[in-house]
Short mmCIF file of N, CA and C in Angstrom, two decimals:
data_model
loop_
_atom_site.label_atom_id
_atom_site.label_comp_id
_atom_site.label_asym_id
_atom_site.label_seq_id
_atom_site.Cartn_x
_atom_site.Cartn_y
_atom_site.Cartn_z
N MET J 34 55.97 102.10 94.49
CA MET J 34 57.07 103.07 94.37
C MET J 34 57.78 103.13 95.58
N LYS J 35 57.04 103.28 96.83
CA LYS J 35 57.77 103.30 98.05
C LYS J 35 58.54 102.03 98.44
N LYS J 36 57.98 100.84 97.94
CA LYS J 36 58.70 99.66 98.17
C LYS J 36 60.14 99.54 97.45
N GLN J 37 59.97 100.05 96.23
CA GLN J 37 61.22 100.02 95.46
C GLN J 37 62.29 100.91 96.05
N LEU J 38 61.92 102.18 96.46
CA LEU J 38 62.74 103.02 97.09
C LEU J 38 63.30 102.43 98.38
N THR J 39 62.54 101.75 99.14
CA THR J 39 63.05 101.01 100.50
C THR J 39 63.97 100.10 100.11
N ILE J 40 63.73 99.19 99.16
CA ILE J 40 64.71 98.17 98.78
C ILE J 40 66.02 98.79 98.20
N ALA J 41 65.94 99.82 97.43
CA ALA J 41 67.07 100.72 96.86
C ALA J 41 67.87 101.20 97.98
N ALA J 42 67.20 101.71 99.03
CA ALA J 42 67.92 102.21 100.17
C ALA J 42 68.71 101.14 100.90
N LEU J 43 68.11 99.96 101.05
CA LEU J 43 68.62 98.90 101.68
C LEU J 43 69.88 98.47 100.85
N ALA J 44 69.69 98.22 99.61
CA ALA J 44 70.89 97.81 98.67
C ALA J 44 71.96 98.88 98.76
N GLY J 45 71.62 100.22 98.89
CA GLY J 45 72.58 101.17 98.93
C GLY J 45 73.38 101.19 100.29
N LEU J 46 72.70 100.59 101.32
CA LEU J 46 73.52 100.47 102.54
C LEU J 46 74.65 99.53 102.46
N PHE J 47 74.58 98.58 101.57
CA PHE J 47 75.56 97.65 101.35
C PHE J 47 76.44 97.91 100.19
N ALA J 48 76.33 98.99 99.52
CA ALA J 48 77.20 99.39 98.37
C ALA J 48 78.48 99.67 98.90
N THR J 49 79.49 99.02 98.40
CA THR J 49 80.85 99.12 98.98
C THR J 49 81.83 99.59 97.92
N SER J 50 82.90 100.08 98.45
CA SER J 50 84.10 100.36 97.57
C SER J 50 85.27 99.69 98.34
N THR J 51 86.34 99.64 97.66
CA THR J 51 87.54 98.98 98.44
C THR J 51 88.32 100.06 99.05
N ALA J 52 88.95 99.65 100.30
CA ALA J 52 89.86 100.45 100.98
C ALA J 52 89.76 100.00 102.32
N VAL J 53 89.06 100.63 103.26
CA VAL J 53 89.08 100.36 104.78
C VAL J 53 87.87 99.57 105.12
N ALA J 54 88.03 98.46 105.82
CA ALA J 54 86.90 97.60 106.29
C ALA J 54 86.91 97.62 107.70
N ALA J 55 85.93 97.11 108.39
CA ALA J 55 85.85 96.99 109.75
C ALA J 55 87.01 96.32 110.50
N THR J 56 87.68 95.43 109.83
CA THR J 56 88.80 94.81 110.32
C THR J 56 89.93 95.77 110.56
N ASP J 57 89.84 96.96 109.89
CA ASP J 57 91.06 97.89 109.96
C ASP J 57 90.83 98.69 111.24
N SER J 58 89.74 98.37 111.95
CA SER J 58 89.44 99.20 113.25
C SER J 58 89.64 98.28 114.44
N LEU J 59 89.90 98.92 115.61
CA LEU J 59 89.94 98.15 116.78
C LEU J 59 88.52 98.22 117.39
N ILE J 60 88.13 96.92 117.73
CA ILE J 60 86.72 96.73 118.19
C ILE J 60 86.83 96.07 119.54
N ASP J 61 86.12 96.54 120.47
CA ASP J 61 86.11 96.04 121.88
C ASP J 61 85.29 94.81 122.04
N ARG J 62 85.18 94.30 123.19
CA ARG J 62 84.38 93.01 123.50
C ARG J 62 82.93 93.16 123.27
N GLN J 63 82.33 94.28 123.31
CA GLN J 63 81.02 94.41 123.02
C GLN J 63 80.68 94.58 121.53
N GLY J 64 81.72 94.55 120.69
CA GLY J 64 81.67 94.73 119.23
C GLY J 64 81.57 96.28 118.89
N GLU J 65 82.00 97.17 119.70
CA GLU J 65 81.89 98.62 119.43
C GLU J 65 83.23 99.09 119.04
N PHE J 66 83.36 100.05 118.09
CA PHE J 66 84.51 100.64 117.76
C PHE J 66 85.20 101.40 118.89
N VAL J 67 86.61 101.16 118.95
CA VAL J 67 87.19 102.09 119.91
C VAL J 67 87.83 103.33 119.40
N LYS J 68 87.47 104.38 120.15
CA LYS J 68 87.81 105.79 119.64
C LYS J 68 88.73 106.35 120.47
N ASP J 69 89.48 107.37 119.92
CA ASP J 69 90.34 108.19 120.68
C ASP J 69 89.60 109.37 121.26
N ARG J 70 90.36 110.26 121.92
CA ARG J 70 89.73 111.39 122.64
C ARG J 70 89.01 112.38 121.69
N GLN J 71 89.47 112.47 120.37
CA GLN J 71 88.92 113.16 119.37
C GLN J 71 87.70 112.44 118.64
N GLY J 72 87.19 111.32 119.14
CA GLY J 72 86.25 110.67 118.58
C GLY J 72 86.45 109.88 117.26
N GLU J 73 87.82 109.78 116.86
CA GLU J 73 88.27 109.17 115.76
C GLU J 73 88.50 107.65 116.11
N CYS J 74 88.22 106.84 115.11
CA CYS J 74 88.51 105.36 115.22
C CYS J 74 89.95 104.97 115.52
N VAL J 75 90.25 104.23 116.15
CA VAL J 75 91.59 103.72 116.53
C VAL J 75 92.05 102.69 115.30
N LEU J 76 93.13 102.79 114.83
CA LEU J 76 93.59 102.03 113.77
C LEU J 76 92.88 102.14 112.39
N VAL J 77 92.40 103.33 112.07
CA VAL J 77 91.72 103.65 110.94
C VAL J 77 92.33 104.75 110.22
N LYS J 78 92.55 104.78 108.92
CA LYS J 78 93.04 105.81 108.20
C LYS J 78 92.19 107.22 108.47
N ASP J 79 92.85 108.35 108.42
CA ASP J 79 92.14 109.55 108.57
C ASP J 79 91.01 109.76 107.45
N GLY J 80 90.00 110.32 107.97
CA GLY J 80 88.76 110.84 107.08
C GLY J 80 87.88 109.66 107.02
N VAL J 81 87.77 108.68 107.75
CA VAL J 81 86.66 107.67 107.68
C VAL J 81 85.69 108.01 108.70
N PRO J 82 84.45 108.63 108.26
CA PRO J 82 83.54 108.97 109.04
C PRO J 82 82.75 107.78 109.81
N GLY J 83 82.56 108.04 111.12
CA GLY J 83 81.75 107.07 111.80
C GLY J 83 82.42 105.69 111.89
N CYS J 84 83.66 105.54 111.68
CA CYS J 84 84.38 104.28 111.89
C CYS J 84 83.74 103.30 110.86
N GLY J 85 83.11 103.67 109.79
CA GLY J 85 82.66 102.70 108.79
C GLY J 85 81.34 102.12 109.21
N VAL J 86 80.69 102.53 110.25
CA VAL J 86 79.42 102.01 110.70
C VAL J 86 78.27 102.89 109.99
N VAL J 87 77.30 102.15 109.45
CA VAL J 87 76.26 102.79 108.77
C VAL J 87 74.97 102.30 109.41
N VAL J 88 74.19 103.25 109.67
CA VAL J 88 72.81 102.79 110.18
C VAL J 88 71.66 103.25 109.29
N GLN J 89 70.92 102.29 108.81
CA GLN J 89 69.86 102.64 107.88
C GLN J 89 68.58 102.28 108.56
N ASP J 90 67.70 103.30 108.74
CA ASP J 90 66.35 103.22 109.24
C ASP J 90 65.44 102.99 108.09
N LEU J 91 64.55 102.03 108.13
CA LEU J 91 63.56 101.78 107.13
C LEU J 91 62.33 101.65 107.98
N THR J 92 61.22 102.37 107.34
CA THR J 92 59.88 102.31 108.03
C THR J 92 59.04 101.55 106.82
N PHE J 93 58.33 100.54 107.30
CA PHE J 93 57.40 99.87 106.39
C PHE J 93 55.96 100.06 107.03
N SER J 94 55.00 100.42 106.17
CA SER J 94 53.74 100.44 106.59
C SER J 94 53.15 99.16 107.04
N ALA J 95 52.68 99.16 108.31
CA ALA J 95 51.97 97.82 108.83
C ALA J 95 50.94 97.34 107.78
N ASP J 96 50.24 98.33 107.18
CA ASP J 96 49.12 97.91 106.24
C ASP J 96 49.73 97.02 105.11
N THR J 97 51.13 97.21 104.84
CA THR J 97 51.67 96.23 103.77
C THR J 97 51.83 95.02 104.36
N PHE J 98 52.27 94.88 105.64
CA PHE J 98 52.56 93.60 106.25
C PHE J 98 51.23 92.98 106.76
N PHE J 99 50.36 93.81 107.29
CA PHE J 99 49.33 93.12 108.28
C PHE J 99 47.92 93.72 107.84
N ALA J 100 46.97 92.95 108.06
CA ALA J 100 45.58 93.52 108.05
C ALA J 100 45.30 94.22 109.26
N PHE J 101 44.27 95.16 109.31
CA PHE J 101 44.01 95.86 110.51
C PHE J 101 43.79 94.94 111.61
N ASP J 102 44.35 95.20 112.71
CA ASP J 102 44.14 94.48 113.98
C ASP J 102 44.72 93.02 113.90
N LYS J 103 45.61 92.68 113.05
CA LYS J 103 46.24 91.31 112.77
C LYS J 103 47.72 91.45 112.83
N ALA J 104 48.34 90.23 113.21
CA ALA J 104 49.70 90.11 113.30
C ALA J 104 50.25 89.13 112.32
N GLU J 105 49.44 88.57 111.32
CA GLU J 105 49.82 87.59 110.34
C GLU J 105 50.30 88.28 109.08
N LEU J 106 51.39 88.01 108.79
CA LEU J 106 51.91 88.59 107.39
C LEU J 106 51.20 88.48 106.20
N ARG J 107 50.93 89.55 105.46
CA ARG J 107 50.17 89.41 104.25
C ARG J 107 51.02 89.05 103.11
N PRO J 108 50.55 88.57 102.08
CA PRO J 108 51.51 88.15 100.93
C PRO J 108 52.34 89.31 100.47
N GLN J 109 51.89 90.52 100.25
CA GLN J 109 52.74 91.55 99.78
C GLN J 109 53.78 92.03 100.79
N GLY J 110 53.50 91.68 102.16
CA GLY J 110 54.52 91.91 103.16
C GLY J 110 55.67 90.83 103.01
N ARG J 111 55.17 89.69 102.78
CA ARG J 111 56.23 88.68 102.65
C ARG J 111 57.09 88.90 101.51
N GLU J 112 56.44 89.42 100.34
CA GLU J 112 57.23 89.69 99.18
C GLU J 112 58.31 90.71 99.42
N LEU J 113 57.93 91.78 100.10
CA LEU J 113 59.00 92.84 100.53
C LEU J 113 59.97 92.42 101.45
N LEU J 114 59.50 91.57 102.41
CA LEU J 114 60.62 91.03 103.34
C LEU J 114 61.51 90.05 102.68
N ASP J 115 61.03 89.29 101.61
CA ASP J 115 61.98 88.37 100.93
C ASP J 115 63.12 89.15 100.34
N LYS J 116 62.85 90.31 99.75
CA LYS J 116 63.92 91.17 99.20
C LYS J 116 64.82 91.68 100.38
N VAL J 117 64.25 92.16 101.41
CA VAL J 117 65.05 92.66 102.48
C VAL J 117 65.90 91.48 103.15
N ALA J 118 65.28 90.31 103.28
CA ALA J 118 66.17 89.19 103.77
C ALA J 118 67.14 88.81 102.80
N ALA J 119 66.93 88.83 101.55
CA ALA J 119 68.00 88.59 100.64
C ALA J 119 69.18 89.40 100.78
N GLU J 120 69.02 90.69 100.77
CA GLU J 120 70.03 91.66 101.06
C GLU J 120 70.85 91.34 102.41
N LEU J 121 70.03 91.06 103.37
CA LEU J 121 70.63 90.93 104.78
C LEU J 121 71.49 89.58 104.74
N VAL J 122 70.94 88.51 104.11
CA VAL J 122 71.69 87.31 104.00
C VAL J 122 72.95 87.40 103.15
N LYS J 123 72.78 88.10 102.12
CA LYS J 123 73.87 88.20 101.11
C LYS J 123 75.08 89.07 101.83
N ASN J 124 74.62 89.98 102.62
CA ASN J 124 75.71 90.79 103.35
C ASN J 124 75.85 90.51 104.78
N ALA J 125 75.62 89.24 105.14
CA ALA J 125 75.52 88.86 106.61
C ALA J 125 76.77 89.29 107.32
N ASN J 126 77.87 89.11 106.75
CA ASN J 126 79.13 89.58 107.51
C ASN J 126 79.23 91.04 107.94
N ASP J 127 78.54 91.95 107.20
CA ASP J 127 78.52 93.25 107.49
C ASP J 127 77.43 93.70 108.35
N VAL J 128 76.34 92.98 108.64
CA VAL J 128 75.28 93.34 109.41
C VAL J 128 75.52 93.14 110.93
N LYS J 129 75.69 94.16 111.69
CA LYS J 129 75.80 94.15 113.08
C LYS J 129 74.61 93.92 113.96
N SER J 130 73.46 94.61 113.59
CA SER J 130 72.27 94.47 114.47
C SER J 130 71.10 94.82 113.50
N ILE J 131 69.92 94.29 114.08
CA ILE J 131 68.68 94.74 113.30
C ILE J 131 67.59 94.88 114.53
N THR J 132 67.01 96.05 114.43
CA THR J 132 65.95 96.27 115.53
C THR J 132 64.67 96.36 114.93
N LEU J 133 63.66 95.66 115.24
CA LEU J 133 62.33 95.75 114.64
C LEU J 133 61.45 96.32 115.70
N THR J 134 60.81 97.36 115.39
CA THR J 134 59.90 98.02 116.41
C THR J 134 58.41 98.15 115.89
N GLY J 135 57.62 97.43 116.41
CA GLY J 135 56.18 97.52 115.99
C GLY J 135 55.32 98.63 116.68
N HIS J 136 54.68 99.29 115.92
CA HIS J 136 53.70 100.51 116.44
C HIS J 136 52.24 100.05 115.97
N THR J 137 51.38 100.82 116.72
CA THR J 137 49.85 100.69 116.39
C THR J 137 49.34 102.22 116.51
N ASP J 138 48.07 102.27 116.13
CA ASP J 138 47.48 103.47 116.24
C ASP J 138 46.68 103.42 117.64
N ALA J 139 45.95 104.34 118.07
CA ALA J 139 45.36 104.44 119.33
C ALA J 139 44.02 103.76 119.56
N ILE J 140 43.55 103.05 118.47
CA ILE J 140 42.29 102.40 118.64
C ILE J 140 42.51 101.11 119.50
N GLY J 141 41.78 100.83 120.52
CA GLY J 141 42.01 99.81 121.46
C GLY J 141 42.71 100.25 122.65
N SER J 142 42.77 99.20 123.67
CA SER J 142 43.41 99.63 124.88
C SER J 142 44.99 99.67 124.86
N GLU J 143 45.62 100.41 125.63
CA GLU J 143 47.15 100.45 125.72
C GLU J 143 47.77 99.08 125.71
N LYS J 144 47.09 98.32 126.69
CA LYS J 144 47.65 96.91 126.77
C LYS J 144 47.60 96.13 125.71
N TYR J 145 46.29 96.17 125.01
CA TYR J 145 46.12 95.39 123.74
C TYR J 145 47.09 95.85 122.65
N ASN J 146 47.25 97.13 122.49
CA ASN J 146 48.12 97.70 121.46
C ASN J 146 49.59 97.36 121.62
N LEU J 147 49.89 97.27 122.89
CA LEU J 147 51.26 96.91 123.26
C LEU J 147 51.59 95.44 122.78
N GLY J 148 50.60 94.56 123.13
CA GLY J 148 50.65 93.25 122.68
C GLY J 148 50.69 93.00 121.16
N LEU J 149 49.82 93.83 120.55
CA LEU J 149 49.67 93.64 118.99
C LEU J 149 50.93 94.28 118.42
N SER J 150 51.58 95.23 118.88
CA SER J 150 52.73 95.78 118.17
C SER J 150 53.86 94.78 118.55
N GLN J 151 54.06 94.20 119.56
CA GLN J 151 55.00 93.05 119.83
C GLN J 151 54.82 91.90 118.96
N ARG J 152 53.56 91.41 118.75
CA ARG J 152 53.22 90.30 117.84
C ARG J 152 53.70 90.59 116.34
N ARG J 153 53.43 91.79 116.08
CA ARG J 153 53.74 92.21 114.66
C ARG J 153 55.34 92.34 114.54
N ALA J 154 55.94 92.76 115.38
CA ALA J 154 57.39 92.88 115.38
C ALA J 154 57.98 91.39 115.36
N ASP J 155 57.42 90.51 116.15
CA ASP J 155 57.81 89.12 116.24
C ASP J 155 57.45 88.41 114.99
N ALA J 156 56.46 88.82 114.34
CA ALA J 156 56.16 88.21 112.97
C ALA J 156 57.30 88.44 111.92
N VAL J 157 57.64 89.79 111.96
CA VAL J 157 58.65 90.19 110.93
C VAL J 157 59.98 89.42 111.39
N ARG J 158 60.24 89.32 112.65
CA ARG J 158 61.55 88.71 113.15
C ARG J 158 61.50 87.33 112.73
N ASN J 159 60.38 86.63 113.02
CA ASN J 159 60.35 85.20 112.70
C ASN J 159 60.47 84.83 111.04
N TYR J 160 59.87 85.76 110.43
CA TYR J 160 59.99 85.63 108.88
C TYR J 160 61.39 85.83 108.53
N LEU J 161 62.10 86.86 108.92
CA LEU J 161 63.47 87.07 108.57
C LEU J 161 64.37 85.73 108.90
N VAL J 162 64.06 85.24 110.06
CA VAL J 162 64.89 84.17 110.54
C VAL J 162 64.54 82.94 109.71
N GLU J 163 63.39 82.78 109.26
CA GLU J 163 62.99 81.70 108.37
C GLU J 163 63.69 81.84 107.08
N LYS J 164 64.02 83.10 106.65
CA LYS J 164 64.79 83.31 105.42
C LYS J 164 66.14 83.29 105.47
N GLY J 165 66.80 82.93 106.69
CA GLY J 165 68.12 82.88 106.88
C GLY J 165 68.85 83.86 107.53
N VAL J 166 68.28 84.92 108.08
CA VAL J 166 68.91 86.08 108.85
C VAL J 166 69.17 85.52 110.15
N ASN J 167 70.35 85.86 110.59
CA ASN J 167 70.87 85.37 111.98
C ASN J 167 70.01 85.87 113.08
N PRO J 168 69.36 85.06 113.80
CA PRO J 168 68.50 85.42 114.92
C PRO J 168 69.20 86.21 116.07
N ALA J 169 70.50 85.84 116.22
CA ALA J 169 71.19 86.49 117.28
C ALA J 169 71.35 87.98 117.23
N ILE J 170 71.21 88.61 115.99
CA ILE J 170 71.43 89.95 115.67
C ILE J 170 70.12 90.77 115.62
N ILE J 171 68.94 90.09 115.79
CA ILE J 171 67.72 90.65 115.78
C ILE J 171 67.05 90.80 116.90
N THR J 172 66.61 92.10 117.24
CA THR J 172 65.83 92.48 118.48
C THR J 172 64.27 92.89 117.91
N ALA J 173 63.35 92.36 118.46
CA ALA J 173 61.93 92.81 118.19
C ALA J 173 61.30 93.31 119.37
N LYS J 174 60.72 94.50 119.27
CA LYS J 174 60.15 95.12 120.42
C LYS J 174 58.74 95.74 120.00
N GLY J 175 57.77 95.78 120.78
CA GLY J 175 56.59 96.49 120.45
C GLY J 175 56.53 97.60 121.29
N GLU J 176 55.99 98.74 120.76
CA GLU J 176 55.99 100.09 121.57
C GLU J 176 54.49 100.57 121.64
N GLY J 177 53.63 99.80 121.11
CA GLY J 177 52.18 100.13 121.07
C GLY J 177 51.92 101.48 120.50
N ILE J 178 51.29 102.35 121.20
CA ILE J 178 51.01 103.61 120.75
C ILE J 178 51.98 104.79 120.93
N SER J 179 53.16 104.33 121.50
CA SER J 179 54.15 105.34 121.67
C SER J 179 54.62 105.85 120.24
N TYR J 180 55.36 106.98 120.25
CA TYR J 180 56.04 107.57 119.01
C TYR J 180 55.05 107.67 118.00
N THR J 181 53.86 108.20 118.34
CA THR J 181 52.81 108.23 117.22
C THR J 181 52.66 109.60 116.54
N PHE J 182 52.00 109.47 115.32
CA PHE J 182 51.63 110.58 114.64
C PHE J 182 50.22 110.85 115.21
N ASP J 183 49.57 111.99 114.56
CA ASP J 183 48.19 112.43 115.06
C ASP J 183 47.16 111.25 114.90
N ASN J 184 46.69 110.82 116.03
CA ASN J 184 45.58 109.80 115.97
C ASN J 184 44.26 110.33 115.73
N ALA J 185 44.15 111.64 115.43
CA ALA J 185 42.86 112.28 115.27
C ALA J 185 42.28 112.11 113.86
N THR J 186 43.22 111.75 112.88
CA THR J 186 42.97 111.66 111.47
C THR J 186 43.22 110.20 110.97
N ALA J 187 42.39 109.75 109.97
CA ALA J 187 42.51 108.40 109.38
C ALA J 187 44.00 108.32 108.77
N GLU J 188 44.50 109.22 108.30
CA GLU J 188 45.98 109.36 107.74
C GLU J 188 46.91 109.19 108.84
N GLY J 189 46.81 109.87 109.99
CA GLY J 189 47.78 109.72 111.15
C GLY J 189 47.62 108.34 111.63
N ARG J 190 46.40 107.89 111.85
CA ARG J 190 46.31 106.51 112.38
C ARG J 190 47.00 105.32 111.42
N ALA J 191 46.89 105.65 110.12
CA ALA J 191 47.43 104.69 109.22
C ALA J 191 48.97 104.70 109.28
N LYS J 192 49.52 105.96 109.50
CA LYS J 192 50.92 106.02 109.73
C LYS J 192 51.49 105.38 110.93
N ASN J 193 50.60 105.35 112.02
CA ASN J 193 50.99 104.64 113.16
C ASN J 193 50.96 103.19 113.19
N ARG J 194 50.22 102.65 112.30
CA ARG J 194 50.25 101.19 112.23
C ARG J 194 51.53 100.82 111.24
N ARG J 195 52.61 100.68 111.82
CA ARG J 195 53.83 100.46 111.15
C ARG J 195 54.92 99.52 111.95
N VAL J 196 55.85 99.16 111.13
CA VAL J 196 56.99 98.47 111.73
C VAL J 196 58.25 99.20 111.21
N ASP J 197 59.01 99.63 112.13
CA ASP J 197 60.26 100.43 111.82
C ASP J 197 61.45 99.23 111.90
N VAL J 198 62.34 99.36 110.96
CA VAL J 198 63.38 98.39 110.77
C VAL J 198 64.66 99.22 110.89
N LYS J 199 65.51 98.98 112.01
CA LYS J 199 66.77 99.77 111.97
C LYS J 199 67.89 98.72 111.79
N ILE J 200 68.64 98.88 110.75
CA ILE J 200 69.78 98.09 110.31
C ILE J 200 71.07 98.76 110.67
N GLU J 201 71.98 98.17 111.49
CA GLU J 201 73.23 98.74 111.66
C GLU J 201 74.29 97.78 111.06
N ALA J 202 75.09 98.33 110.06
CA ALA J 202 75.92 97.40 109.39
C ALA J 202 77.33 98.17 109.37
N VAL J 203 78.39 97.36 109.06
CA VAL J 203 79.68 97.98 108.78
C VAL J 203 79.90 97.77 107.27
N ARG J 204 80.36 98.93 106.65
CA ARG J 204 80.67 98.75 105.23
C ARG J 204 82.11 99.30 105.01
N GLU J 205 82.63 98.94 103.89
CA GLU J 205 83.91 99.55 103.46
C GLU J 205 83.65 100.81 102.87
N VAL J 206 84.58 101.80 103.13
CA VAL J 206 84.47 103.07 102.63
C VAL J 206 85.75 103.47 101.90
N ASN J 207 85.76 104.14 100.80
CA ASN J 207 86.81 104.53 100.03
C ASN J 207 87.47 105.83 100.57
N VAL J 208 88.84 105.67 100.97
CA VAL J 208 89.60 106.66 101.60
C VAL J 208 90.66 107.20 100.60
N ASN J 209 90.73 106.88 99.45
CA ASN J 209 91.77 107.19 98.47
C ASN J 209 91.62 108.59 98.10
#
C-alpha cells in the first residue's frame, strides 16, 4: 500500500496542465528562478506559486531496499526504483535535482553507520543512473544516525533504516 502511494505521489509531481512553464520565467546562471522584491517570479503571470517549482519528498524504508546491515539492493527495492526511475526518465526535462539521503539506526559505531548510510545512498544513485536517470542531477549523501527517530524501540530503529529521496522539479501550472 505504501509503495503504491509513493509512486502515486511521484506521478502526481509530474501531473501537468497547460499554461505557464519554466521557460516563462527568468532563470539565473545557477538555474534558480529570478524573483522581484515581493518574492514573485520575474516574467511569470500573476498567481503562479513558487515559480512553478515543485519539491517532492519521498521516504523509502531501507528494509524495502536493503537487508539489515547491507547496502545491496533487494529485489523489491529494485522493483520500486524501476517505477521511480521510469517517472524520472519520462519527465527528465522537468527534473531539476534529486537528493538521496541514507540513514541508519544507532546499532554500530558512528563511523560505521556513516559509511553504511553513504553506501546505501550510493546504491540507490547507481541504480537510478543504470535505469537512465541523469547522474549530473543526483546527489547521494549518508547521514548515519543523524535525523533519527527514537532508537530505544524496534519500531524507531526500523524507521531510522531509510533512504530519503528529495526530487525538485519544474512543472507547468494552470493560471487560467
